[in-house]
Coordinates of C-alpha atoms and ligand atoms in Angstrom, one line a residue:
M1016 CA 36.9 7.1 -16.1
Q1017 CA 35.2 8.1 -19.3
E1018 CA 32.3 10.5 -19.4
E1019 CA 29.0 8.7 -19.8
R1020 CA 26.1 10.3 -21.7
H1021 CA 22.5 9.6 -20.8
G1022 CA 19.2 10.7 -22.2
F1023 CA 16.6 12.1 -19.8
Q1024 CA 13.5 10.1 -19.1
A1025 CA 10.8 11.3 -21.5
E1026 CA 8.8 12.9 -18.7
V1027 CA 11.9 14.9 -17.6
G1028 CA 12.2 16.1 -21.2
R1029 CA 8.6 17.4 -21.0
L1030 CA 9.2 19.0 -17.7
L1031 CA 12.3 20.8 -18.9
D1032 CA 10.3 22.0 -21.9
I1033 CA 7.7 23.5 -19.5
V1034 CA 10.5 24.9 -17.4
A1035 CA 12.1 26.5 -20.4
H1036 CA 8.9 28.3 -21.2
S1037 CA 9.3 29.9 -17.9
L1038 CA 7.1 28.0 -15.5
Y1039 CA 6.8 30.7 -12.9
S1040 CA 6.6 34.3 -13.4
D1041 CA 8.9 34.4 -10.4
R1042 CA 12.0 32.5 -11.3
S1043 CA 13.6 32.9 -7.9
V1044 CA 11.8 29.7 -6.8
F1045 CA 14.7 27.7 -8.2
L1046 CA 16.6 28.7 -5.0
R1047 CA 13.9 27.4 -2.8
E1048 CA 14.0 24.0 -4.6
L1049 CA 17.7 23.7 -4.3
V1050 CA 17.9 24.8 -0.7
S1051 CA 15.1 22.5 0.1
N1052 CA 17.0 19.5 -1.5
A1053 CA 20.1 20.5 0.4
S1054 CA 18.2 20.6 3.6
D1055 CA 16.6 17.2 2.9
A1056 CA 20.1 15.7 2.1
C1057 CA 21.4 16.9 5.5
D1058 CA 18.3 15.5 7.2
K1059 CA 19.0 12.2 5.7
L1060 CA 22.6 12.0 6.7
R1061 CA 21.8 13.2 10.2
Y1062 CA 19.4 10.3 10.5
L1063 CA 21.8 7.7 9.2
A1064 CA 24.6 9.0 11.5
I1065 CA 22.6 8.2 14.6
T1066 CA 23.5 4.5 14.0
R1067 CA 26.6 5.1 11.9
P1068 CA 28.3 8.2 13.3
E1069 CA 31.4 7.7 11.2
L1070 CA 29.4 8.7 8.2
A1071 CA 29.2 12.3 9.2
A1072 CA 32.3 12.4 11.4
E1073 CA 34.6 14.4 9.1
D1074 CA 32.2 17.3 8.9
A1075 CA 29.3 17.1 11.4
Q1076 CA 28.1 20.8 11.2
F1077 CA 25.4 20.5 8.7
R1078 CA 24.9 23.6 6.5
V1079 CA 24.2 25.0 3.1
V1080 CA 26.6 27.6 1.5
I1081 CA 25.5 29.8 -1.3
T1082 CA 28.3 31.5 -3.3
P1083 CA 27.8 33.9 -6.2
E1084 CA 30.8 34.6 -8.4
A1085 CA 30.2 37.6 -10.6
A1086 CA 33.2 37.1 -12.9
A1087 CA 32.4 33.5 -13.7
K1088 CA 28.7 34.2 -13.7
T1089 CA 28.1 31.2 -11.5
L1090 CA 25.9 30.6 -8.5
T1091 CA 26.9 27.7 -6.3
I1092 CA 24.8 25.9 -3.8
A1093 CA 26.7 23.4 -1.6
D1094 CA 25.6 21.2 1.2
N1095 CA 27.4 18.6 3.3
G1096 CA 24.5 16.2 3.4
I1097 CA 24.3 12.6 2.2
G1098 CA 25.5 13.2 -1.4
M1099 CA 24.9 10.9 -4.3
N1100 CA 27.0 8.3 -6.0
R1101 CA 27.0 7.6 -9.8
E1102 CA 23.9 5.4 -9.8
E1103 CA 22.0 7.9 -7.6
L1104 CA 22.9 10.8 -9.8
V1105 CA 21.7 9.0 -12.8
A1106 CA 18.5 7.9 -11.2
N1107 CA 17.6 11.0 -9.2
L1108 CA 18.6 13.7 -11.7
G1109 CA 17.5 11.9 -14.8
T1110 CA 14.0 10.7 -13.9
I1111 CA 11.1 11.9 -11.9
A1112 CA 10.4 9.9 -8.9
R1113 CA 7.4 11.6 -7.5
S1114 CA 4.4 9.5 -8.6
G1115 CA 2.0 12.4 -9.1
T1116 CA 4.4 14.5 -11.2
A1117 CA 5.4 11.6 -13.4
A1118 CA 1.8 10.6 -13.9
F1119 CA 0.8 14.1 -14.7
L1120 CA 3.6 14.6 -17.2
K1121 CA 2.6 11.3 -19.0
E1122 CA -0.8 12.9 -19.6
A1123 CA 0.4 16.4 -20.3
T1124 CA -1.5 17.9 -23.2
G1125 CA 1.3 19.8 -24.9
D1126 CA -0.7 22.9 -24.2
T1127 CA 2.1 24.6 -22.3
S1128 CA 0.1 27.3 -20.6
K1129 CA -2.4 24.8 -19.3
D1130 CA 0.4 22.4 -18.2
I1131 CA 2.2 25.1 -16.4
S1132 CA -0.7 26.0 -14.2
L1133 CA -1.3 22.4 -13.4
I1134 CA 2.2 21.3 -12.8
G1135 CA 2.5 24.3 -10.4
Q1136 CA 1.0 22.2 -7.7
F1137 CA 3.8 19.7 -7.7
G1138 CA 6.8 21.9 -7.9
V1139 CA 9.5 20.9 -10.4
G1140 CA 12.2 20.2 -7.9
F1141 CA 15.8 20.1 -9.1
Y1142 CA 14.9 20.9 -12.7
A1143 CA 13.9 24.4 -11.6
A1144 CA 17.6 25.1 -11.9
F1145 CA 17.2 25.3 -15.6
M1146 CA 14.9 28.3 -15.3
V1147 CA 18.0 30.4 -14.6
A1148 CA 21.0 28.3 -15.8
E1149 CA 22.1 27.4 -19.3
R1150 CA 24.2 24.7 -17.8
V1151 CA 24.1 22.9 -14.5
E1152 CA 27.0 21.1 -13.0
V1153 CA 26.5 18.8 -9.9
F1154 CA 29.5 17.6 -8.0
S1155 CA 28.6 15.0 -5.4
R1156 CA 30.1 12.4 -3.1
R1157 CA 28.0 10.0 -1.1
A1158 CA 28.7 9.8 2.6
G1159 CA 30.8 6.7 3.3
E1160 CA 32.3 6.5 -0.2
T1161 CA 35.6 7.9 -1.5
Q1162 CA 34.8 8.4 -5.2
G1163 CA 33.2 11.7 -6.2
W1164 CA 31.2 12.4 -9.4
R1165 CA 30.3 15.2 -11.7
W1166 CA 27.0 15.4 -13.5
V1167 CA 26.4 18.0 -16.1
S1168 CA 23.7 19.0 -18.5
D1169 CA 22.4 21.9 -20.5
G1170 CA 18.8 20.7 -19.9
K1171 CA 18.3 19.8 -23.6
G1172 CA 17.6 16.1 -23.6
E1173 CA 20.9 14.7 -22.3
F1174 CA 23.2 14.7 -19.3
A1175 CA 26.7 13.3 -18.7
V1176 CA 28.3 11.7 -15.7
A1177 CA 32.0 11.2 -15.0
A1178 CA 34.2 10.5 -12.0
A1179 CA 35.7 13.6 -10.4
E1180 CA 38.5 14.2 -8.0
D1181 CA 38.5 16.3 -4.8
V1182 CA 34.8 16.3 -4.3
A1183 CA 33.7 17.1 -0.7
R1184 CA 31.1 14.9 1.0
G1185 CA 27.6 16.1 0.0
T1186 CA 26.5 18.0 -3.1
R1187 CA 27.7 21.1 -4.8
I1188 CA 25.5 22.5 -7.5
V1189 CA 27.1 25.0 -9.9
L1190 CA 24.7 27.1 -12.0
H1191 CA 26.1 28.7 -15.1
L1192 CA 23.6 31.5 -15.1
R1193 CA 21.8 32.6 -18.3
E1194 CA 22.5 36.0 -19.7
D1195 CA 19.2 37.3 -18.4
A1196 CA 19.6 35.9 -14.8
G1197 CA 22.4 38.2 -13.6
E1198 CA 20.2 39.4 -10.7
F1199 CA 21.0 36.1 -9.0
L1200 CA 24.6 37.2 -8.5
E1201 CA 23.7 40.2 -6.4
P1202 CA 24.2 39.4 -2.7
L1203 CA 21.3 41.7 -1.7
R1204 CA 18.9 40.0 -4.0
L1205 CA 20.0 36.6 -2.8
K1206 CA 19.5 37.6 0.8
T1207 CA 16.0 38.8 0.2
I1208 CA 15.1 35.6 -1.6
I1209 CA 16.5 33.4 1.1
A1210 CA 14.9 35.3 3.8
R1211 CA 11.6 34.7 2.1
Y1212 CA 11.9 31.1 1.1
S1213 CA 14.1 29.5 3.6
D1214 CA 13.7 31.2 6.9
H1215 CA 12.1 28.1 8.3
V1216 CA 14.9 25.8 7.2
S1217 CA 16.4 24.3 10.4
L1218 CA 20.1 24.3 9.4
P1219 CA 22.2 27.4 8.7
I1220 CA 22.2 28.9 5.3
L1221 CA 25.3 30.9 4.6
L1222 CA 26.0 33.4 1.9
K1223 CA 29.7 33.5 0.9
T1224 CA 31.0 36.7 -0.7
E1225 CA 34.6 37.7 -1.0
G1226 CA 35.7 34.8 1.3
K1227 CA 33.3 35.8 4.1
E1228 CA 30.3 33.8 5.3
E1229 CA 27.2 35.3 6.6
K1230 CA 24.3 33.4 8.1
L1231 CA 21.0 34.3 6.5
N1232 CA 18.4 32.4 8.6
E1233 CA 17.6 31.6 12.1
A1234 CA 18.3 27.9 11.5
A1235 CA 15.9 26.8 14.2
A1236 CA 13.1 24.4 13.5
L1237 CA 10.1 26.6 12.7
W1238 CA 7.6 24.4 14.5
M1239 CA 9.5 24.9 17.8
R1240 CA 9.0 28.6 17.8
P1241 CA 6.0 30.0 19.7
K1242 CA 3.0 30.5 17.4
S1243 CA 2.9 34.2 18.2
E1244 CA 6.3 34.6 16.6
I1245 CA 5.5 32.9 13.3
T1246 CA 4.1 34.9 10.5
E1247 CA 1.5 33.7 8.0
R1248 CA 4.1 34.0 5.3
Q1249 CA 6.6 31.8 7.2
Y1250 CA 3.9 29.2 7.7
A1251 CA 3.0 29.3 4.1
E1252 CA 6.7 28.9 3.0
F1253 CA 7.1 26.0 5.3
Y1254 CA 4.0 24.5 3.9
R1255 CA 5.4 24.8 0.4
H1256 CA 8.6 23.2 1.6
V1257 CA 7.0 20.1 3.0
S1258 CA 4.3 19.8 0.3
H1259 CA 6.5 20.6 -2.7
G1260 CA 3.5 22.7 -3.6
F1261 CA 3.0 26.2 -4.8
D1262 CA -0.3 27.0 -3.3
E1263 CA -1.3 28.4 0.1
P1264 CA -2.4 26.4 3.1
R1265 CA -6.1 26.4 3.5
L1266 CA -5.8 25.6 7.2
T1267 CA -2.8 25.6 9.5
I1268 CA -2.9 23.5 12.7
H1269 CA 0.1 24.0 15.0
W1270 CA 0.2 22.8 18.6
R1271 CA 2.4 21.3 21.2
A1272 CA 1.3 18.5 23.5
E1273 CA 2.9 18.1 26.8
G1274 CA 2.1 15.5 29.5
K1275 CA 1.7 11.8 28.9
I1276 CA 3.2 12.2 25.5
D1277 CA 5.3 15.1 24.3
Y1278 CA 5.2 16.1 20.7
T1279 CA 4.8 19.1 18.4
A1280 CA 2.7 19.0 15.3
L1281 CA 2.4 21.4 12.4
L1282 CA -0.2 20.2 9.9
F1283 CA -1.7 21.9 6.9
V1284 CA -4.7 21.4 4.7
P1285 CA -3.7 22.4 1.2
R1286 CA -5.6 25.0 -0.7
S1287 CA -5.8 23.0 -4.0
R1288 CA -6.6 19.4 -4.3
P1289 CA -3.5 17.3 -5.2
L1290 CA -3.9 15.6 -8.5
D1291 CA -2.8 12.3 -7.1
L1292 CA -5.2 12.3 -4.1
F1293 CA -6.9 9.2 -5.4
N1294 CA -3.8 7.5 -6.7
P1295 CA -3.3 4.3 -4.7
D1296 CA 0.5 5.0 -4.5
R1297 CA 0.1 8.3 -3.0
K1298 CA 1.7 8.6 0.4
H1299 CA 0.6 11.2 2.9
R1300 CA 3.1 13.9 3.3
V1301 CA 3.6 14.1 7.0
K1302 CA 7.2 13.9 8.1
L1303 CA 8.2 12.4 11.3
Y1304 CA 11.0 14.0 13.4
V1305 CA 12.3 12.9 16.8
R1306 CA 13.7 15.7 18.8
R1307 CA 14.3 17.9 15.7
V1308 CA 16.0 15.0 13.8
F1309 CA 14.2 14.0 10.6
I1310 CA 13.3 10.3 10.7
T1311 CA 11.1 9.5 7.8
D1312 CA 8.4 10.8 5.4
D1313 CA 7.3 7.3 4.8
C1314 CA 5.6 6.3 8.0
A1315 CA 2.2 4.9 7.0
D1316 CA 1.0 4.6 10.5
I1317 CA 1.2 8.2 11.4
L1318 CA -2.2 9.1 10.0
P1319 CA -5.1 7.1 8.7
G1320 CA -5.7 7.1 4.9
Y1321 CA -8.8 9.3 5.2
L1322 CA -6.6 12.2 6.3
R1323 CA -4.0 11.7 3.6
F1324 CA -4.6 15.2 2.3
L1325 CA -2.8 16.6 5.4
Q1326 CA 0.8 17.7 5.1
G1327 CA 3.3 18.8 7.6
I1328 CA 5.5 17.5 10.3
V1329 CA 5.3 15.8 13.7
D1330 CA 8.2 16.0 16.1
S1331 CA 8.2 13.6 19.0
E1332 CA 10.1 14.1 22.2
D1333 CA 9.6 10.5 23.4
L1334 CA 10.4 8.2 20.6
P1335 CA 14.0 6.8 20.6
L1336 CA 16.2 8.6 18.1
S1337 CA 17.6 5.3 16.9
I1338 CA 14.1 4.0 16.0
S1339 CA 14.2 2.3 12.6
R1340 CA 11.4 2.7 10.1
E1341 CA 10.4 -0.9 10.6
M1342 CA 10.2 -0.4 14.3
L1343 CA 7.7 2.4 13.8
Q1344 CA 5.1 -0.1 12.7
H1345 CA 2.8 -1.0 15.6
N1346 CA 4.7 1.3 17.9
P1347 CA 2.3 2.0 20.9
L1348 CA 3.6 5.5 21.3
L1349 CA 3.2 6.3 17.7
A1350 CA -0.4 4.9 17.9
K1351 CA -1.1 7.4 20.7
I1352 CA 0.3 10.3 18.7
R1353 CA -1.7 9.2 15.7
A1354 CA -4.9 9.1 17.8
A1355 CA -4.2 12.6 19.0
L1356 CA -3.5 13.9 15.5
V1357 CA -6.8 12.6 14.3
K1358 CA -8.7 14.0 17.1
R1359 CA -7.1 17.4 16.8
S1360 CA -7.4 17.7 13.0
L1361 CA -11.1 16.7 13.1
S1362 CA -11.8 19.2 15.8
E1363 CA -10.1 22.0 13.9
L1364 CA -12.2 21.1 10.9
A1365 CA -15.3 21.2 13.0
K1366 CA -14.3 24.7 14.2
L1367 CA -13.8 25.8 10.6
A1368 CA -17.2 24.4 9.7
E1369 CA -18.8 26.3 12.5
K1370 CA -17.0 29.6 12.1
E1371 CA -16.5 29.8 8.3
P1372 CA -19.2 27.6 6.7
E1373 CA -18.3 28.8 3.2
S1374 CA -14.7 28.0 3.3
Y1375 CA -15.6 24.7 5.0
A1376 CA -17.9 24.0 2.0
D1377 CA -15.0 24.6 -0.3
F1378 CA -12.8 22.3 1.7
W1379 CA -15.5 19.7 1.6
K1380 CA -15.8 19.9 -2.2
D1381 CA -12.2 19.0 -2.5
F1382 CA -11.6 16.6 0.3
G1383 CA -15.0 15.4 1.4
P1384 CA -14.8 12.2 -0.6
V1385 CA -11.6 11.3 1.2
L1386 CA -12.8 12.2 4.6
K1387 CA -15.9 10.0 4.1
E1388 CA -13.6 7.0 3.8
G1389 CA -13.2 7.4 7.6
L1390 CA -16.9 6.7 8.1
Y1391 CA -16.3 3.0 7.5
E1392 CA -12.7 2.8 8.4
D1393 CA -12.7 4.5 11.7
Q1394 CA -15.5 3.4 14.1
E1395 CA -14.2 5.6 16.8
Q1396 CA -14.5 8.8 14.9
R1397 CA -17.7 7.9 13.1
E1398 CA -20.0 10.3 15.1
T1399 CA -17.5 13.2 14.6
L1400 CA -17.2 12.5 10.9
L1401 CA -21.0 12.2 10.5
K1402 CA -21.2 15.7 11.9
L1403 CA -18.5 16.9 9.5
A1404 CA -20.1 15.4 6.5
R1405 CA -21.9 17.6 3.9
F1406 CA -24.2 16.6 1.1
R1407 CA -26.0 17.9 -1.9
S1408 CA -29.7 17.4 -1.6
T1409 CA -33.0 18.2 -3.2
Y1410 CA -33.3 21.1 -0.8
G1411 CA -31.2 23.4 -3.0
E1412 CA -27.9 24.2 -4.5
G1413 CA -25.8 24.4 -1.4
L1414 CA -24.4 21.7 0.9
V1415 CA -26.4 20.4 3.9
S1416 CA -25.4 18.6 7.0
L1417 CA -27.2 15.6 8.5
A1418 CA -28.4 17.8 11.3
D1419 CA -29.9 20.2 8.8
Y1420 CA -31.6 17.3 7.1
V1421 CA -33.0 15.8 10.3
G1422 CA -34.3 19.3 11.3
R1423 CA -36.3 19.4 8.1
M1424 CA -37.8 15.9 8.3
K1425 CA -41.6 15.7 7.8
P1426 CA -44.1 14.3 10.3
G1427 CA -44.3 10.6 9.8
Q1428 CA -40.9 10.5 8.1
E1429 CA -38.6 8.0 9.8
A1430 CA -35.7 7.6 7.5
I1431 CA -33.0 9.7 6.0
Y1432 CA -33.5 9.2 2.2
Y1433 CA -30.7 9.3 -0.3
L1434 CA -30.4 8.6 -4.0
S1435 CA -27.1 7.8 -5.6
G1436 CA -26.2 8.3 -9.2
E1437 CA -23.3 8.9 -11.6
S1438 CA -23.4 12.6 -10.7
V1439 CA -25.5 14.8 -8.5
E1440 CA -27.2 16.1 -11.6
A1441 CA -28.1 12.6 -12.8
A1442 CA -29.4 11.7 -9.4
A1443 CA -31.5 14.8 -9.3
R1444 CA -33.3 13.8 -12.5
S1445 CA -34.4 10.4 -11.2
P1446 CA -38.2 9.8 -11.4
Q1447 CA -38.1 8.1 -8.1
L1448 CA -37.7 11.5 -6.5
E1449 CA -41.2 12.7 -7.6
G1450 CA -43.1 11.2 -4.8
F1451 CA -40.7 12.7 -2.3
A1452 CA -41.0 16.1 -3.8
A1453 CA -44.8 15.9 -3.8
R1454 CA -44.5 15.4 0.0
G1455 CA -41.8 18.0 0.5
V1456 CA -39.4 15.2 1.7
E1457 CA -35.8 16.1 1.2
V1458 CA -33.5 13.5 -0.4
L1459 CA -29.7 13.5 -0.2
L1460 CA -28.1 13.2 -3.6
L1461 CA -24.9 11.1 -3.6
A1462 CA -22.4 10.7 -6.3
D1463 CA -19.1 9.6 -4.7
P1464 CA -18.4 5.9 -5.1
V1465 CA -17.4 5.8 -1.4
D1466 CA -21.0 6.6 -0.4
E1467 CA -22.0 3.0 -1.4
F1468 CA -19.6 1.7 1.2
W1469 CA -20.1 3.8 4.3
I1470 CA -23.9 4.0 4.1
P1471 CA -24.5 0.3 4.7
N1472 CA -21.8 0.4 7.3
V1473 CA -23.0 3.3 9.3
G1474 CA -26.7 2.5 9.0
A1475 CA -28.1 5.4 10.8
Y1476 CA -27.6 8.9 12.0
D1477 CA -29.3 10.2 15.2
A1478 CA -31.3 6.9 15.2
K1479 CA -32.7 7.6 11.8
P1480 CA -31.8 4.9 9.3
F1481 CA -30.4 5.8 5.9
K1482 CA -32.7 4.5 3.2
S1483 CA -32.3 4.5 -0.6
A1484 CA -35.1 6.3 -2.4
T1485 CA -34.8 3.6 -5.1
R1486 CA -35.3 0.6 -2.8
G1487 CA -38.0 -1.2 -1.0
G1488 CA -41.7 -0.5 -0.6
A1489 CA -42.1 3.2 -0.1
E1490 CA -43.4 4.1 3.3
L1491 CA -44.2 7.4 1.6
D1492 CA -47.9 6.8 2.2
K1493 CA -47.3 7.5 5.9
I1494 CA -46.1 11.0 5.0
E1495 CA -48.8 13.5 4.0
L1496 CA -48.8 15.0 0.6
S1497 CA -48.4 18.8 0.3
E1498 CA -51.7 20.6 0.5
E1499 CA -51.6 21.5 -3.2
K1500 CA -50.9 17.9 -4.2
K1501 CA -53.6 16.6 -1.9
Q1502 CA -56.2 18.9 -3.6
A1503 CA -55.2 17.6 -7.0
Q1504 CA -54.9 14.0 -6.0
E1505 CA -57.5 11.7 -7.6
P1506 CA -58.5 8.4 -6.1
Q1507 CA -56.6 5.4 -7.5
P1508 CA -58.5 4.5 -10.7
A1509 CA -60.5 1.3 -10.6
G1510 CA -58.9 -1.5 -12.6
T1511 CA -55.4 -0.7 -11.4
D1512 CA -55.1 -4.0 -9.6
A1513 CA -56.2 -5.9 -12.6
L1514 CA -53.8 -4.1 -14.8
I1515 CA -50.9 -4.8 -12.4
A1516 CA -51.8 -8.5 -12.4
M1517 CA -51.8 -8.4 -16.1
L1518 CA -48.4 -6.7 -16.4
R1519 CA -47.0 -9.3 -14.0
L1520 CA -48.2 -12.0 -16.2
A1521 CA -46.8 -10.4 -19.3
L1522 CA -43.4 -9.6 -17.9
Q1523 CA -43.0 -12.8 -15.9
D1524 CA -39.3 -13.3 -15.1
A1525 CA -38.1 -10.1 -16.5
V1526 CA -39.0 -8.3 -13.2
K1527 CA -39.2 -9.3 -9.6
D1528 CA -42.7 -7.8 -9.3
V1529 CA -44.9 -5.0 -10.5
R1530 CA -46.4 -2.6 -8.0
A1531 CA -48.4 0.5 -7.7
S1532 CA -46.1 3.4 -6.7
S1533 CA -46.4 6.3 -4.4
R1534 CA -42.9 7.3 -5.4
L1535 CA -44.0 8.7 -8.7
D1536 CA -45.8 11.9 -9.5
T1537 CA -45.4 12.9 -13.1
S1538 CA -43.7 9.8 -14.6
A1539 CA -45.5 6.6 -15.6
V1540 CA -43.0 4.0 -14.4
C1541 CA -39.7 3.5 -12.7
L1542 CA -37.5 0.6 -11.5
V1543 CA -36.7 0.1 -7.9
A1544 CA -34.7 -2.5 -5.9
D1545 CA -36.7 -4.7 -3.6
E1546 CA -36.2 -4.4 0.1
G1547 CA -33.0 -6.3 0.9
D1548 CA -31.7 -6.3 -2.7
M1549 CA -28.7 -4.3 -3.7
D1550 CA -29.2 -0.6 -4.5
I1551 CA -29.4 -0.1 -8.3
H1552 CA -26.6 2.4 -8.5
L1553 CA -24.3 0.2 -6.4
E1554 CA -25.0 -2.8 -8.5
R1555 CA -24.1 -0.9 -11.6
L1556 CA -20.9 0.3 -10.0
L1557 CA -19.9 -3.2 -9.1
K1558 CA -20.6 -4.5 -12.5
Q1559 CA -18.4 -1.8 -14.0
H1560 CA -15.6 -3.0 -11.8
R1561 CA -16.4 -6.6 -12.7
Q1562 CA -17.1 -7.4 -9.1
L1563 CA -20.5 -8.7 -9.9
D1564 CA -21.8 -10.9 -12.7
N1565 CA -25.5 -11.3 -12.1
A1566 CA -27.9 -8.4 -11.8
S1567 CA -30.7 -8.8 -9.4
K1568 CA -34.2 -8.4 -10.7
R1569 CA -36.0 -5.2 -10.3
V1570 CA -39.4 -4.2 -9.2
L1571 CA -41.4 -2.2 -11.8
E1572 CA -43.4 0.5 -10.2
V1573 CA -46.3 2.0 -12.1
N1574 CA -48.0 5.3 -11.3
P1575 CA -51.7 4.5 -11.2
R1576 CA -52.7 8.1 -11.7
H1577 CA -50.6 8.7 -14.8
P1578 CA -52.9 9.0 -17.8
L1579 CA -51.1 6.3 -19.6
I1580 CA -51.5 3.7 -16.8
A1581 CA -55.0 4.9 -16.0
G1582 CA -55.9 4.6 -19.7
L1583 CA -54.5 1.1 -19.9
A1584 CA -56.4 0.0 -16.9
K1585 CA -59.6 1.4 -18.3
R1586 CA -59.0 -0.3 -21.7
L1587 CA -58.3 -3.6 -20.0
S1588 CA -61.5 -3.4 -18.0
Q1589 CA -63.4 -2.7 -21.2
N1590 CA -62.2 -5.9 -22.7
G1591 CA -59.0 -4.7 -24.3
S1592 CA -56.9 -7.4 -25.8
A1593 CA -54.3 -9.1 -23.7
E1594 CA -51.8 -8.8 -26.5
E1595 CA -52.1 -5.0 -26.4
V1596 CA -51.3 -5.0 -22.7
T1597 CA -48.3 -7.3 -23.2
E1598 CA -46.8 -5.0 -25.8
A1599 CA -47.4 -2.0 -23.5
A1600 CA -45.9 -3.9 -20.6
W1601 CA -42.6 -4.4 -22.5
L1602 CA -42.5 -0.8 -23.7
L1603 CA -43.1 0.4 -20.1
L1604 CA -40.3 -1.7 -18.8
D1605 CA -37.9 -0.6 -21.5
Q1606 CA -38.8 3.0 -20.8
A1607 CA -38.1 2.5 -17.1
R1608 CA -34.7 1.1 -18.0
I1609 CA -33.8 4.0 -20.3
V1610 CA -34.7 6.5 -17.6
Q1611 CA -32.6 4.6 -15.2
G1612 CA -29.7 4.8 -17.6
E1613 CA -29.7 1.1 -18.4
P1614 CA -29.7 -0.5 -21.8
V1615 CA -32.9 -2.0 -23.1
A1616 CA -32.7 -5.8 -23.1
D1617 CA -33.7 -6.3 -26.7
P1618 CA -33.2 -3.1 -28.8
V1619 CA -34.7 -4.6 -31.9
A1620 CA -37.9 -5.7 -30.2
F1621 CA -38.1 -2.3 -28.5
A1622 CA -37.9 -0.5 -31.9
R1623 CA -40.5 -2.8 -33.4
R1624 CA -42.9 -2.1 -30.5
L1625 CA -42.3 1.6 -30.6
D1626 CA -42.9 1.6 -34.4
A1627 CA -46.1 -0.3 -34.0
T1628 CA -47.4 2.0 -31.4
L1629 CA -46.5 5.1 -33.4
L1630 CA -48.2 3.7 -36.4
K1631 CA -51.3 3.1 -34.5
A1632 CA -51.2 6.7 -33.2
I1633 CA -51.0 8.2 -36.7
A1634 CA -53.5 5.7 -38.3
Ligands
ADP1905 P1 12.3 15.8 -4.6 O1 13.1 16.7 -3.7 O2 10.9 16.2 -4.5 O3 12.5 14.4 -4.3 P2 13.9 16.9 -6.7 O4 13.7 17.0 -8.1 O5 14.0 18.2 -5.9 O6 12.7 16.1 -6.1 O7 15.1 16.0 -6.4 C1 15.2 14.7 -6.9 C2 16.1 13.8 -6.0 O8 17.4 14.1 -6.2 C3 15.9 13.9 -4.5 O9 14.8 13.1 -4.1 C4 17.2 13.4 -4.0 O10 17.2 12.0 -3.9 C5 18.2 13.9 -5.1 N1 18.8 15.1 -4.7 C6 18.5 16.4 -5.2 N2 19.3 17.3 -4.6 C7 20.1 16.6 -3.7 C8 21.2 17.0 -2.8 N3 21.5 18.3 -2.7 N4 21.8 16.0 -2.1 C9 21.4 14.8 -2.2 N5 20.4 14.3 -3.1 C10 19.8 15.3 -3.8
MG1906 MG1 13.3 18.7 -4.0

């Protein structure tokens, strides 16, 4: 058959560009990637061979052989795993399948140094070969097929595929090393690299020199070894193997359960937040094994979505080896394992929170928004998750827990107050907070979209209801002002009630009501949602997502002690004109809207009123 030429997918082109600019200061990671792929390929065939033993029959001792050939300047990595046929070679080695990587590369800026540091968290997989090779040949034959294939590329935009004879089952990758990559021909150097990167790989890795093979690793599943015999470094390498990442684990959780159900789990919380954490296609990265045999990395039921940042493996002693991926759905044993994984992971996080609050706070900044999804998804863990939750608040810069908050509640305060906004900073600027500040009442500042969903669902913590600071009549009057404020507080000026009645009349249907506010201190007006109406921020969020057409009407709260409001009240009582109040009413409403970050209803009318008012002031 003729050689066929193909262009790489555009994203691969970009990736190869980044790789060529030497992605990693340490180029030896190419070996990690290739050995990792070889090990995955053997895992896949081992799984298929459970039901179709003939697939692996001709050569059932899975292994990876690494052969340096100094004269030819080649380094060969060969496995006897599942192999690839023509279509698979084209698809797998011509495109990027991993959703996160592909998405990232689509948006890559072209600023190579920046791209490099970001792409680092994905790993570049097979394409890392081009860091050290000027040409890469891949010979592969798929298990169960007779025809072998040769793929070749110099990593510059194109690759070619052709039929090849005498190809063994599995994949043999021949790297024609670059002039400056001669170090990867030295057996000693290779041994050191393999010891470092692949010690955890559970199949033998052999170095072949002068016809002799030498086994370089223990070839036993890392997770089955006693914890005391595993070094930090081995854990970290294993983490990078399962996560395809280049960072360190933030937290390593390794345990064996024996008794009703027997399994071993080795889970990691990553150090850096994966770019695709909120990508709906993102799968969690926990691989399922049964008695050391890899079954799948696509078992949606093994962990709930709110723990999707966890990576690692679970190895069950009890599930049948021949279990199909479909059978895993709704499997009662798996459900038990899942419950145990959840419980253990959360309790490890709680331990971290207690022992190392600072590193827990870092964790929370990256993964808190994901974990909070559990507050409405998982009734059973709700209390635990509420204890784990951290918030920004008006108390200060750091994060606070709900227990901290409750401990600081003021006499007469019955609710846990929160205020949501686009960002914590925006929320912190809200005028609605003034009355709380004047009473020393802490308010949680929320800025994650998920907050709008769990709060109504959860309702209360420690029997204290959550209450939006921008909704409902403020029971703030029940809480005493700080001493300083009390001293300065003047009685509500006479005429306030008449002014409010007048404002109501002027604004009519534009607002739900006009009320005197205890929520305000230095501002004249603000908007709030009526008790039972939707929170203002939530409503805006829903409108942005076109989930909501009609906005509910707001209550305009006025601060009776503000000079402007007091002045208007006085003017009115001294027979000021109704027209004057009407103009002022609309200006006040528009002002409240602007402060709230909402557009004014009629910008032209607003400008006209403002002009008129300014003119009067300079007259
Ligand atoms: P990843 O391993 O994250 O999927 P890679 O770039 O390392 O990404 O590899 C891309 C794909 O190529 C793999 O998913 C696999 O399907 C295929 N592949 C790579 N190496 C081998 C191999 N040695 N044997 C079989 N398939 C392989
Ligand atoms: Mg890979």
